[in-house]
mmCIF file of C-alpha atoms and ligand atoms in Angstrom:
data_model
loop_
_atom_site.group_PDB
_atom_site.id
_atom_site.type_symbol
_atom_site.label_atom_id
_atom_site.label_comp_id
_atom_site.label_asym_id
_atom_site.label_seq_id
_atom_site.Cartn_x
_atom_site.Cartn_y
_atom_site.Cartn_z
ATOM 1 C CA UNK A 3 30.015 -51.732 27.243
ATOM 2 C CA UNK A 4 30.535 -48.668 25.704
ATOM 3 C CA UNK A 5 30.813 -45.105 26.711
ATOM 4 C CA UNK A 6 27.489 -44.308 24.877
ATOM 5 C CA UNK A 7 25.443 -47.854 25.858
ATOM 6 C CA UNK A 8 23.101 -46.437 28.761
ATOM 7 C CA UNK A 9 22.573 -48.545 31.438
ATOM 8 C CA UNK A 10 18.718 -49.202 32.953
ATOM 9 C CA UNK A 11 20.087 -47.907 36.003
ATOM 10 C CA UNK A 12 21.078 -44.937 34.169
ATOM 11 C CA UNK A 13 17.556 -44.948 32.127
ATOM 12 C CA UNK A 14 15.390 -45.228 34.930
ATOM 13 C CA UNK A 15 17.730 -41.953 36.261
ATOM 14 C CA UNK A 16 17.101 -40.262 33.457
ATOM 15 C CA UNK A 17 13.673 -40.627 33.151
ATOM 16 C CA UNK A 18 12.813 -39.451 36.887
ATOM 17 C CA UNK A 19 14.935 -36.514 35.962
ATOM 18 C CA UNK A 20 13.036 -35.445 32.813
ATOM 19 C CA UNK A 21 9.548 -35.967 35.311
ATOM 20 C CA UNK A 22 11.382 -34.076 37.849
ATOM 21 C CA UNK A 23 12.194 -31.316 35.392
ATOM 22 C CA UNK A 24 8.199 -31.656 34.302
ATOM 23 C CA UNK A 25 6.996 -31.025 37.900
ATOM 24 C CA UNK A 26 9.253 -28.400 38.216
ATOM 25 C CA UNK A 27 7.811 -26.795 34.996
ATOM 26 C CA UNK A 28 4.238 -27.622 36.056
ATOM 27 C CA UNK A 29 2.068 -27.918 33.300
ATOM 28 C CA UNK A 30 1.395 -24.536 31.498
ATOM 29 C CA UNK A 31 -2.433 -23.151 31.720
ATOM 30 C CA UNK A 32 -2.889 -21.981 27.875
ATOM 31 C CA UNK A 33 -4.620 -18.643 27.764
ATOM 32 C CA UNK A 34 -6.404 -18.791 24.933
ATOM 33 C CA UNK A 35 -7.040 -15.750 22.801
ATOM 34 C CA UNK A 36 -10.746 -14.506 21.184
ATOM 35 C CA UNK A 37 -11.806 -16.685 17.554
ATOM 36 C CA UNK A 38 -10.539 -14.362 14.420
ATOM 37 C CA UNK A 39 -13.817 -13.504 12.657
ATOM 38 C CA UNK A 40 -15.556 -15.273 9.912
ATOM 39 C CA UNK A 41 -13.925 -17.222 7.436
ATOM 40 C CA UNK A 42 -13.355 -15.240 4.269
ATOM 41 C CA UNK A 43 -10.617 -16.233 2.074
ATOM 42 C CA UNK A 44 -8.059 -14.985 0.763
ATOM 43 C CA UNK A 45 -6.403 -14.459 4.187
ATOM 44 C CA UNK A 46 -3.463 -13.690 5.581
ATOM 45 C CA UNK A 47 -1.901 -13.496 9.281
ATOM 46 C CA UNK A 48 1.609 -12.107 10.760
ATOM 47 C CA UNK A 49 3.905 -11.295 13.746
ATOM 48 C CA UNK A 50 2.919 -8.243 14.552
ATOM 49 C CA UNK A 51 4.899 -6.087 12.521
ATOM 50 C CA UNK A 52 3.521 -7.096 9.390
ATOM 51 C CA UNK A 53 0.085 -5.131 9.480
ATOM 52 C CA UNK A 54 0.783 -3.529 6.450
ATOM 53 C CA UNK A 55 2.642 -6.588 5.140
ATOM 54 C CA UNK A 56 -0.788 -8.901 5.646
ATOM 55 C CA UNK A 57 -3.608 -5.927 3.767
ATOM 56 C CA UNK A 58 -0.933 -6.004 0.578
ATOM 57 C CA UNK A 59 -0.663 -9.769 0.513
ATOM 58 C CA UNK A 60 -4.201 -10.212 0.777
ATOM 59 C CA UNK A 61 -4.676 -7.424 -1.840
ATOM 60 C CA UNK A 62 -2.225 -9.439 -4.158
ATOM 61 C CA UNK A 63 -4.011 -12.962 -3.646
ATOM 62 C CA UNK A 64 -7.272 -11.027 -4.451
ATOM 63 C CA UNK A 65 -5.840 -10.108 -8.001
ATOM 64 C CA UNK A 66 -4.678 -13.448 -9.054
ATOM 65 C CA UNK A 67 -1.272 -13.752 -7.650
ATOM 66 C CA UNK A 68 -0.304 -17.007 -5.954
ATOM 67 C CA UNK A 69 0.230 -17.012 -2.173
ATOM 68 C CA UNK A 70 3.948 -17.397 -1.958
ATOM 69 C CA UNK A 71 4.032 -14.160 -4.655
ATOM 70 C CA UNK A 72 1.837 -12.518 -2.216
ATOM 71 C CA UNK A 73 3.735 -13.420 1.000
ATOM 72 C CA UNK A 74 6.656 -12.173 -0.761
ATOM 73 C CA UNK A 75 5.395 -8.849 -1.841
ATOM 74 C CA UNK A 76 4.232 -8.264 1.157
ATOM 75 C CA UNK A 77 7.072 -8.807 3.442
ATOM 76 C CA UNK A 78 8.996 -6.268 1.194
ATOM 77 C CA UNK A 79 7.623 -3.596 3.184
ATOM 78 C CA UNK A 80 9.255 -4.443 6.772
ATOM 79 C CA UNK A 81 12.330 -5.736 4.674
ATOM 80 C CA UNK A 82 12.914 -1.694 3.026
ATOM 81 C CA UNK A 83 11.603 -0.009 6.187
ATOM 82 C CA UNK A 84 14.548 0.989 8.218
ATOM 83 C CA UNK A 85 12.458 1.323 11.534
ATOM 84 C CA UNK A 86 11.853 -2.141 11.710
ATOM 85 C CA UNK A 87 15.271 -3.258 13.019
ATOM 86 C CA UNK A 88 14.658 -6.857 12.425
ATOM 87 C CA UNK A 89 14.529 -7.313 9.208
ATOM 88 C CA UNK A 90 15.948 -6.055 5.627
ATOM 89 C CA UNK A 91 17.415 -2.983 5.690
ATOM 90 C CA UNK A 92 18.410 -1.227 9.039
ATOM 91 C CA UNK A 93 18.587 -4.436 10.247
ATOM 92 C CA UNK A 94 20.458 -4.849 13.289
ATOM 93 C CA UNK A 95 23.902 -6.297 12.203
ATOM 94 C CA UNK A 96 26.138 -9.435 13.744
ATOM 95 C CA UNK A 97 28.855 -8.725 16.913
ATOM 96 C CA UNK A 98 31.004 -7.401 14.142
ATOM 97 C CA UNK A 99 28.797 -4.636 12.350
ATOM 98 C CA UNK A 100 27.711 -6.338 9.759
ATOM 99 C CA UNK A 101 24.252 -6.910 8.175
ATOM 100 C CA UNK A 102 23.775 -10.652 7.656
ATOM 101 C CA UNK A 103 20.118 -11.631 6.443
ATOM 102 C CA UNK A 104 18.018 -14.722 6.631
ATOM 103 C CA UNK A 105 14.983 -15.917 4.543
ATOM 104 C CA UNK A 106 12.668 -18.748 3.518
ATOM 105 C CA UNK A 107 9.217 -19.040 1.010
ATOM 106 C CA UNK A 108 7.613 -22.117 0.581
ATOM 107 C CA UNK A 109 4.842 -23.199 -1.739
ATOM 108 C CA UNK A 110 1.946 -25.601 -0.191
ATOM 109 C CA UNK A 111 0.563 -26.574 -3.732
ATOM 110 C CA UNK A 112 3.957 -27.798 -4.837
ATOM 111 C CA UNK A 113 5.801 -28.216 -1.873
ATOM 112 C CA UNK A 114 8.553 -26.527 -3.069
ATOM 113 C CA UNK A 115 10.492 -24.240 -1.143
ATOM 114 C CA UNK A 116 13.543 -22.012 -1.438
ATOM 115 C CA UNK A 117 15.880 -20.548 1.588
ATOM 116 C CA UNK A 118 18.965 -18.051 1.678
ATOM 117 C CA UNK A 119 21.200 -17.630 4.998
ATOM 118 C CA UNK A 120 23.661 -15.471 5.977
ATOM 119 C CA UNK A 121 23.277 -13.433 2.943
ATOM 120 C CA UNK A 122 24.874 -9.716 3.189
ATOM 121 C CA UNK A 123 24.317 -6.527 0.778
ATOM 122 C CA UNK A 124 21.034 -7.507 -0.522
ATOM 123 C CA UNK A 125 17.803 -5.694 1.096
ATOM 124 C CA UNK A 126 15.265 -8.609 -0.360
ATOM 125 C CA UNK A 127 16.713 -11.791 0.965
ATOM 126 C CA UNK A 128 13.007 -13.176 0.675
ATOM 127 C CA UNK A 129 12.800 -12.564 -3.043
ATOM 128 C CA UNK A 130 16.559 -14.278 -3.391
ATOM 129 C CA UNK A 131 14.702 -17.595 -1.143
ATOM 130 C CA UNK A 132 11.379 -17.146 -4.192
ATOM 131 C CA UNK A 133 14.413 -17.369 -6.880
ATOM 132 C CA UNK A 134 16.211 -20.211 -5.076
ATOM 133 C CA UNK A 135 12.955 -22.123 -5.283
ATOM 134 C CA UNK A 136 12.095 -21.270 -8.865
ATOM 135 C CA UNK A 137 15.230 -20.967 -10.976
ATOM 136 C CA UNK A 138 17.437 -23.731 -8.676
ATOM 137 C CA UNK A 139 16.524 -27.324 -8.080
ATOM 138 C CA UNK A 140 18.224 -26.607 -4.561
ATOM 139 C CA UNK A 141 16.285 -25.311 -1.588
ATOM 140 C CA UNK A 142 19.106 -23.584 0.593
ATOM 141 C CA UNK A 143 21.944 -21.053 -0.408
ATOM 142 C CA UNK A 144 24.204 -19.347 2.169
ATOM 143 C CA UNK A 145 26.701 -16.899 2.335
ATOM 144 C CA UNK A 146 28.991 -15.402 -0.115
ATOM 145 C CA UNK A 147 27.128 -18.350 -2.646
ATOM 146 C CA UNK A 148 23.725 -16.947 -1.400
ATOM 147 C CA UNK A 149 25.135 -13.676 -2.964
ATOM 148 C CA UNK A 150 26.528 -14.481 -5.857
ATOM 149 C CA UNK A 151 23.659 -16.132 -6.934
ATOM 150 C CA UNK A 152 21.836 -12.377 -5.955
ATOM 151 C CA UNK A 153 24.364 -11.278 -7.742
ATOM 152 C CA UNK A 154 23.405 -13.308 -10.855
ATOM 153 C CA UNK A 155 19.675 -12.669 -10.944
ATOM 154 C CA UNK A 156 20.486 -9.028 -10.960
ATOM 155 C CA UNK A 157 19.770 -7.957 -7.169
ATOM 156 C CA UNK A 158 21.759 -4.860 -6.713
ATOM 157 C CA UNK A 159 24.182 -4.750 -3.678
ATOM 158 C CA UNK A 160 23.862 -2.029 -0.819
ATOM 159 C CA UNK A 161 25.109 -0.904 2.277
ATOM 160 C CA UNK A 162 22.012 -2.244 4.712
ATOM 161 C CA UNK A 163 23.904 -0.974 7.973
ATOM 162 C CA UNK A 164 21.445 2.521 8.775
ATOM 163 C CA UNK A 165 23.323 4.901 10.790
ATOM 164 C CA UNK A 166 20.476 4.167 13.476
ATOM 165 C CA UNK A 167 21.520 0.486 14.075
ATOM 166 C CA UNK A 168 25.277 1.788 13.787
ATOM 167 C CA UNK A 169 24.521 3.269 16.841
ATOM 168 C CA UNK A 170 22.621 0.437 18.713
ATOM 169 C CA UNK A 171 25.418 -1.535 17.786
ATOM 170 C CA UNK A 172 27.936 0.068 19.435
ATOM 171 C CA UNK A 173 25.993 0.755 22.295
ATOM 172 C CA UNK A 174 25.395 -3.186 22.726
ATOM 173 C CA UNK A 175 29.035 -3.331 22.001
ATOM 174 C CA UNK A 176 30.287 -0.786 24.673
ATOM 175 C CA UNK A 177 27.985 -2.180 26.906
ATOM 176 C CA UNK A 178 28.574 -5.507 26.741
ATOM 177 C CA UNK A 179 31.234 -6.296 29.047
ATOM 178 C CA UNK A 180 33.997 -4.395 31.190
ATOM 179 C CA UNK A 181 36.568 -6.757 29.961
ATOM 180 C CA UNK A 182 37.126 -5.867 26.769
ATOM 181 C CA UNK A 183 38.826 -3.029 25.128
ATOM 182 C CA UNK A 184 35.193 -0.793 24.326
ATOM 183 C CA UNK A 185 34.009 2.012 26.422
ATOM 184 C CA UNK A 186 30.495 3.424 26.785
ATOM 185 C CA UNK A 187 30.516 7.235 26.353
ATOM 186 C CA UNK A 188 27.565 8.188 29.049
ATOM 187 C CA UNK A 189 26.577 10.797 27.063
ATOM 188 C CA UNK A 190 25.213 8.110 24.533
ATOM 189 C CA UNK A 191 22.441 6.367 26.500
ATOM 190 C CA UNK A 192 20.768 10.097 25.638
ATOM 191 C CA UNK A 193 20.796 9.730 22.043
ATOM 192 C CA UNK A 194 17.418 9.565 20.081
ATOM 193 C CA UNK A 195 18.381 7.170 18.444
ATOM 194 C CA UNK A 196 19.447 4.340 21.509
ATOM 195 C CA UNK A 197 16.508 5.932 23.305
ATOM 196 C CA UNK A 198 14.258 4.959 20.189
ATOM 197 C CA UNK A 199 15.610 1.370 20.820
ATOM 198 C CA UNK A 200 15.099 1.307 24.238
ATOM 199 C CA UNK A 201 11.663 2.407 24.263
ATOM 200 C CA UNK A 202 10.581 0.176 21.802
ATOM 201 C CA UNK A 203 12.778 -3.007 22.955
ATOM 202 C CA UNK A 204 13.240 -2.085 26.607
ATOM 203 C CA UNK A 205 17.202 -1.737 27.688
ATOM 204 C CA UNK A 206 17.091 -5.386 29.672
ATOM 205 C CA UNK A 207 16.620 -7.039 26.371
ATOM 206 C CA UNK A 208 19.048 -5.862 24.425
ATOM 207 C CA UNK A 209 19.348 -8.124 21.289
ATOM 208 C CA UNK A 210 16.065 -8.723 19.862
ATOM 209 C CA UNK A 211 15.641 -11.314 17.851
ATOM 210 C CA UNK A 212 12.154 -10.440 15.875
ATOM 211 C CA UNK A 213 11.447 -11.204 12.481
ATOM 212 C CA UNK A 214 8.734 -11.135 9.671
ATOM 213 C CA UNK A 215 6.918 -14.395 9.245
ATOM 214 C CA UNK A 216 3.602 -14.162 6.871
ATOM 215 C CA UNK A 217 1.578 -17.293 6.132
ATOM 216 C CA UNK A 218 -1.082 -16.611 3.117
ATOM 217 C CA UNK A 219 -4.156 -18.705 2.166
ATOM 218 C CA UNK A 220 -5.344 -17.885 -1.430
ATOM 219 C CA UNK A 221 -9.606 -17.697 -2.793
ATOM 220 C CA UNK A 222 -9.839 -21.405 -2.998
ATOM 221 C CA UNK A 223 -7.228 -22.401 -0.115
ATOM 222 C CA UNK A 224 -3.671 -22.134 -1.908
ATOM 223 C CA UNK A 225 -1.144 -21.528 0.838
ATOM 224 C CA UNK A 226 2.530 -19.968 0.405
ATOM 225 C CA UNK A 227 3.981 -18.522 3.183
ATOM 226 C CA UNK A 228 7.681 -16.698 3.968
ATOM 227 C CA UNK A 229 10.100 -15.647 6.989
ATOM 228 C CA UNK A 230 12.885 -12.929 6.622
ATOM 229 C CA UNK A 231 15.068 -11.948 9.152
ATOM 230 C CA UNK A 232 17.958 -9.924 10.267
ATOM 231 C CA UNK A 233 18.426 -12.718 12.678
ATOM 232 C CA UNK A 234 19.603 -12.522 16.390
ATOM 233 C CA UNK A 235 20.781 -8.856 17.276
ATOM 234 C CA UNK A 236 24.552 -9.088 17.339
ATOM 235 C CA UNK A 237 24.923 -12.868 16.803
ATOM 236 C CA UNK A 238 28.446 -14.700 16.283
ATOM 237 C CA UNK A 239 28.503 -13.784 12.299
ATOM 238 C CA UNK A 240 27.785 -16.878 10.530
ATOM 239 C CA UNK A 241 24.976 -17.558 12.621
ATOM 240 C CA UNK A 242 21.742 -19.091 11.493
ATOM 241 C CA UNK A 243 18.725 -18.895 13.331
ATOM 242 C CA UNK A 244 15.379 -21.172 12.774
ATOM 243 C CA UNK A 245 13.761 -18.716 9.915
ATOM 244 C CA UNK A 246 15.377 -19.914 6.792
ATOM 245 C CA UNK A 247 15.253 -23.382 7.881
ATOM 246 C CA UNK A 248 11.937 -25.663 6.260
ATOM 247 C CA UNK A 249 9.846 -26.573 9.064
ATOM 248 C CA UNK A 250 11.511 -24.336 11.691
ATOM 249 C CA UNK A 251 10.516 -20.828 10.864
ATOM 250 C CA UNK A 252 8.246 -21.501 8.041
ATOM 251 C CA UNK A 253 6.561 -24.559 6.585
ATOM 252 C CA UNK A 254 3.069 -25.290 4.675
ATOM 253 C CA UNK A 255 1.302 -28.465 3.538
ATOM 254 C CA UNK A 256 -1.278 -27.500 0.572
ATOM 255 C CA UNK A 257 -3.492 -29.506 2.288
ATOM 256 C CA UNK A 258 -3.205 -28.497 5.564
ATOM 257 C CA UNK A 259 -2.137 -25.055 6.428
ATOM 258 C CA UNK A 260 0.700 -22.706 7.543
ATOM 259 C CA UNK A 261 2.827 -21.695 10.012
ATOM 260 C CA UNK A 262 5.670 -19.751 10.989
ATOM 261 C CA UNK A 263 7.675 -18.482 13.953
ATOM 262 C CA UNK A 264 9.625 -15.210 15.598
ATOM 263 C CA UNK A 265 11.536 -14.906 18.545
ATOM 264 C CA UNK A 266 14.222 -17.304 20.242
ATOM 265 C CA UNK A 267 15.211 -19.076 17.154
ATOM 266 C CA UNK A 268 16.870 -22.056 18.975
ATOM 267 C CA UNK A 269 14.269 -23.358 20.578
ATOM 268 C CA UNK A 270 12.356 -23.347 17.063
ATOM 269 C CA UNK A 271 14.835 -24.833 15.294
ATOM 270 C CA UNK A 272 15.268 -28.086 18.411
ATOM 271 C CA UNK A 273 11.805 -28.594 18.270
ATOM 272 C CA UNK A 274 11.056 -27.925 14.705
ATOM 273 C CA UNK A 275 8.276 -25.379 15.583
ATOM 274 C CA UNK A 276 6.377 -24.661 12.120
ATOM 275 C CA UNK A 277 5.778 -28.279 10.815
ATOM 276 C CA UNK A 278 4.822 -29.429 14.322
ATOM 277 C CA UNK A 279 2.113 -26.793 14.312
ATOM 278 C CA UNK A 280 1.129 -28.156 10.360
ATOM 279 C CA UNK A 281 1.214 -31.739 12.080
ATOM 280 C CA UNK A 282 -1.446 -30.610 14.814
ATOM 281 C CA UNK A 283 -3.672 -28.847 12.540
ATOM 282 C CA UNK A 284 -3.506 -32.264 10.239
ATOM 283 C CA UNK A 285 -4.489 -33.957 13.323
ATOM 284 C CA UNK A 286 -7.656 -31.667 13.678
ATOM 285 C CA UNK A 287 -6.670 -28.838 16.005
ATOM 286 C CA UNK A 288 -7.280 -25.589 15.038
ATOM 287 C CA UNK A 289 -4.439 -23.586 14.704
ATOM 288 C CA UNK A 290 -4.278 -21.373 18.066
ATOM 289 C CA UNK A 291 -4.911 -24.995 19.088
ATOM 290 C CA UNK A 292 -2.028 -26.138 17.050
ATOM 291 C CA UNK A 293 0.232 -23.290 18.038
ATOM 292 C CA UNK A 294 -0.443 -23.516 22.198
ATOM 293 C CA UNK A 295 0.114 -27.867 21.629
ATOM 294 C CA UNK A 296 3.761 -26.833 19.564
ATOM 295 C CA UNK A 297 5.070 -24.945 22.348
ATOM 296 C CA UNK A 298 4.118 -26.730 24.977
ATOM 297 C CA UNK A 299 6.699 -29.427 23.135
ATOM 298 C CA UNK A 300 9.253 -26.221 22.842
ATOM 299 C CA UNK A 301 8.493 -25.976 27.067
ATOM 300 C CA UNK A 302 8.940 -29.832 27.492
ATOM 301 C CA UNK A 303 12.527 -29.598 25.509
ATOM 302 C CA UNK A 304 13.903 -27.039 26.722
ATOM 303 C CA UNK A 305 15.998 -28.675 29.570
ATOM 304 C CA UNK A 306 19.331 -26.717 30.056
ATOM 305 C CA UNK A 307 19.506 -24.527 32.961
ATOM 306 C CA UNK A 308 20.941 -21.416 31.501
ATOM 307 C CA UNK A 309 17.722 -21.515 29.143
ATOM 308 C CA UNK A 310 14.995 -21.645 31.996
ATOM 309 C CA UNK A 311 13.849 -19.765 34.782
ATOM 310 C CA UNK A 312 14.035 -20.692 38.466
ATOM 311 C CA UNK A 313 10.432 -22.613 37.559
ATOM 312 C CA UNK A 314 12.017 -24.272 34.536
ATOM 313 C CA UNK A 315 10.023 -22.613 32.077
ATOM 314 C CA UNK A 316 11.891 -21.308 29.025
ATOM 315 C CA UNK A 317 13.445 -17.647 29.978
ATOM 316 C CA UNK A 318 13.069 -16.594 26.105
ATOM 317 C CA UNK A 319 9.577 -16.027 24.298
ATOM 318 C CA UNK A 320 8.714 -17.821 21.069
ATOM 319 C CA UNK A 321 5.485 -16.674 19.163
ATOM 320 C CA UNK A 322 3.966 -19.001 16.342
ATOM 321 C CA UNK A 323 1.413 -18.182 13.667
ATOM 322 C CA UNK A 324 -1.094 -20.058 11.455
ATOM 323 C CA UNK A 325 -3.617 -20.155 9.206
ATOM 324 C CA UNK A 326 -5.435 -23.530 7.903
ATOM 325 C CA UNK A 327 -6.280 -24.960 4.306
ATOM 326 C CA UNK A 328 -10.085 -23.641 5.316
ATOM 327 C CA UNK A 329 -9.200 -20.426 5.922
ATOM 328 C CA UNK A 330 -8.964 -20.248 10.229
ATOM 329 C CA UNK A 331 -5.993 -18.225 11.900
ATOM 330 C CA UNK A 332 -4.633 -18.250 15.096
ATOM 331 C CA UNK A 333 -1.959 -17.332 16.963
ATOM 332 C CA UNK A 334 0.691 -18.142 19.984
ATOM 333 C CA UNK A 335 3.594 -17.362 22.454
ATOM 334 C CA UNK A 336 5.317 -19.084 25.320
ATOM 335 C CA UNK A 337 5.005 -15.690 27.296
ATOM 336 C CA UNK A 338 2.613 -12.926 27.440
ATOM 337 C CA UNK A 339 2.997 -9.736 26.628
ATOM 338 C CA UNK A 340 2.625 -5.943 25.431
ATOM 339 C CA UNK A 341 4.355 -7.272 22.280
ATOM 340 C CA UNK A 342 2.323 -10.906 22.338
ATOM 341 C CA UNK A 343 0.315 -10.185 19.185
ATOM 342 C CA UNK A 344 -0.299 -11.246 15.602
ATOM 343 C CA UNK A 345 -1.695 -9.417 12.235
ATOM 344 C CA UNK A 346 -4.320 -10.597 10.470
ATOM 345 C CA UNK A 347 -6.542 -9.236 7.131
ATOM 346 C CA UNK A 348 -9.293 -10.947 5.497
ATOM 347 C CA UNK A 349 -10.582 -9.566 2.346
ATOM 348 C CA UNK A 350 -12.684 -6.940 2.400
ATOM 349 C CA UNK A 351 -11.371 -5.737 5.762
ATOM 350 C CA UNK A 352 -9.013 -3.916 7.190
ATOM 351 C CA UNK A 353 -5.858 -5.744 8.797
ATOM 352 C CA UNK A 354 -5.760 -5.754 12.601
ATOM 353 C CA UNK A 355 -3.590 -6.576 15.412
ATOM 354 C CA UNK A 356 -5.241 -9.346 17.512
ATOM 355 C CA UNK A 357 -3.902 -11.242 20.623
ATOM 356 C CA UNK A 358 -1.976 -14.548 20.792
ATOM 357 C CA UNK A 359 -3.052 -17.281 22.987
ATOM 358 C CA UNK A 360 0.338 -17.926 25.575
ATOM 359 C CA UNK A 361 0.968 -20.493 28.063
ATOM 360 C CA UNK A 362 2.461 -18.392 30.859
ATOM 361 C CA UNK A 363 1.725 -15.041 31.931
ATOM 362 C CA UNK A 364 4.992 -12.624 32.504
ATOM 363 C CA UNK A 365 3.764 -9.685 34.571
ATOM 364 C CA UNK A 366 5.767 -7.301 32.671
ATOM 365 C CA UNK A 367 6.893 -7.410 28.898
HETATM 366 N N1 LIG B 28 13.779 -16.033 14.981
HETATM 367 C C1 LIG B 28 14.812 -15.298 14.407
HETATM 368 C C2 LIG B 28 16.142 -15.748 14.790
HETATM 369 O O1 LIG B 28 16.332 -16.346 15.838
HETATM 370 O O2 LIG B 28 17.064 -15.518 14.026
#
């Protein structure tokens, strides 16, 4: 026998374990949110920093461009604006300062789909992932060849560090333990700028890990969606989280629908969040439907301890957004919360923030 062959002793052990962890758990009463309105097309639904983002992708798809295009223009907002500190510029960095961007498009007619990771220096990265699609027969470049390639399509370099994350950065930094070499100054915590953090991320959770996904369904039910990120707040640099990955942070079937994640990339990227939540809505759930059904898989496999609660549910939130061939959207998170909501715009409306469905209610955000 060898050290991997399991025994039925040891399968049978297992087993009662993973039942025992599902009891613990106890099965997760989905809260569903109100139906989205009517279904005019084109359409297009968000995390919830992307109201803007959704009314000029819709706007786009209205005029003739393709949903991807759309998806793409419309993520450049967040991406530029340095008060949204996870993603594109102002950005918060990795543990050692530096900027390091992640992003993903993908096209439902063709199935193509183009990714960058760990790409520093350019503000865009989701207009890098459209030319990785178009002009490369490759779907995912990283790194200092994710730049180069920038480089080569005529993306001009910055600095993307603001002096605003600088700040937050050291903060975490100073903070972070009272074995290292770094100490806090006390006089920082007053600083408008940490106190603009804290207010908006609260001072327990210190390294947010939010993100701009944007699924888009065109006039006649084309569907291109995108996910850029500044990743994990001060992550070990190299680090790749689930957005630029196909199927993890992003994924669309042309015949099916969209869908995209934010939040604990991990546990997107183990159960392969956004093509499960295609996969239910190809199966006939809607897509809050399809959402709630993909994390209740993320709940189910997330077994290690130092990932769960003393109930075994997950610890970290994970939000997932869709929108179907037909035109439906829908939205939802592990957890609830002050900051459990998605964006939506039809046309002819104005974008607006609406509730996600969640399986657990957290008292406080
Ligand atoms: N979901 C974004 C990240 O984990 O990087």
């Amino acid at each position: 026998m060898t050290d991997k062959t399991i025994t039925r002793r040891e399968l049978i052990a297992t087993t009662a374990k993973v039942a025992a962890v599902a009891a613990t758990v106890g099965p997760a009463v989905a809260q569903t949110a109100k139906p989205a309105g009517t279904l005019v097309r084109p359409v297009a639904v968000s995390s919830m920093n992307g109201l803007a983002a959704v009314k000029v992708a819709v706007e786009k798809m209205a005029a003739g461009v393709p949903p991807v295009d759309a998806a793409v223009a419309g993520v450049a907002l967040p991406e530029a604006d340095p008060d949204d500190v996870t993603v594109g510029y102002g950005g918060l960095p990795n543990e050692e300062g530096v900027v390091q961007l992640d992003a993903a498009v993908m096209d439902g007619g063709t199935m193509r789909a183009g990714a960058v990771a760990a790409l520093e220096r350019i503000k865009h990265p989701a207009q890098v992932a459209l030319d990785v699609m178009r002009r490369t027969n490759r779907v995912l470049l990283v790194g200092e060849g994710a730049l180069r390639f920038a480089r080569t399509h005529g993306f001009v370099e910055e600095n993307l560090l603001t002096d605003r994350s600088r700040k937050i950065w050291l903060y975490w930094k100073e903070n972070a333990s009272q074995r290292d070499d770094w100490l806090p100054d006390p006089r920082e915590v007053d600083d408008p700028d940490i106190q603009w953090f804290i207010k908006k991320y609260g001072d327990a959770i210190l390294r947010p890990s939010g993100t701009i996904h944007l699924s888009a369904c065109g006039p006649g039910g084309q569907l291109g969606c995108c996910t850029t990120t500044s990743g994990l707040a001060f992550k070990i640099p190299g680090r790749v989280g689930d957005s630029p990955l196909i199927g993890c942070g992003l994924y669309c079937d042309g015949e099916v629908g969209s869908a995209g994640g934010t939040g604990h990339g991990e546990s997107n990227i183990v159960s392969v969040g956004a093509h499960t939540v295609v996969e239910f809505m190809r199966q006939g759930k809607t897509p809050e439907a399809a959402c709630l059904a993909a994390l209740e898989r993320v709940v189910r496999n997330t077994k290690l301890d130092y990932l769960r609660d003393e109930k075994g549910r997950p610890k970290n939130n994970l939000l997932l957004y869709a929108v179907s061939h037909a035109g439906e959207v829908g939205s939802a998170a592990i957890w609830s919360g002050e900051r459990v909501k998605y964006a939506m715009c039809r046309a002819g409306s104005e974008p607006q923030l609406l509730d996600s469905a969640y399986l657990f209610h957290r008292d406080k955000a």
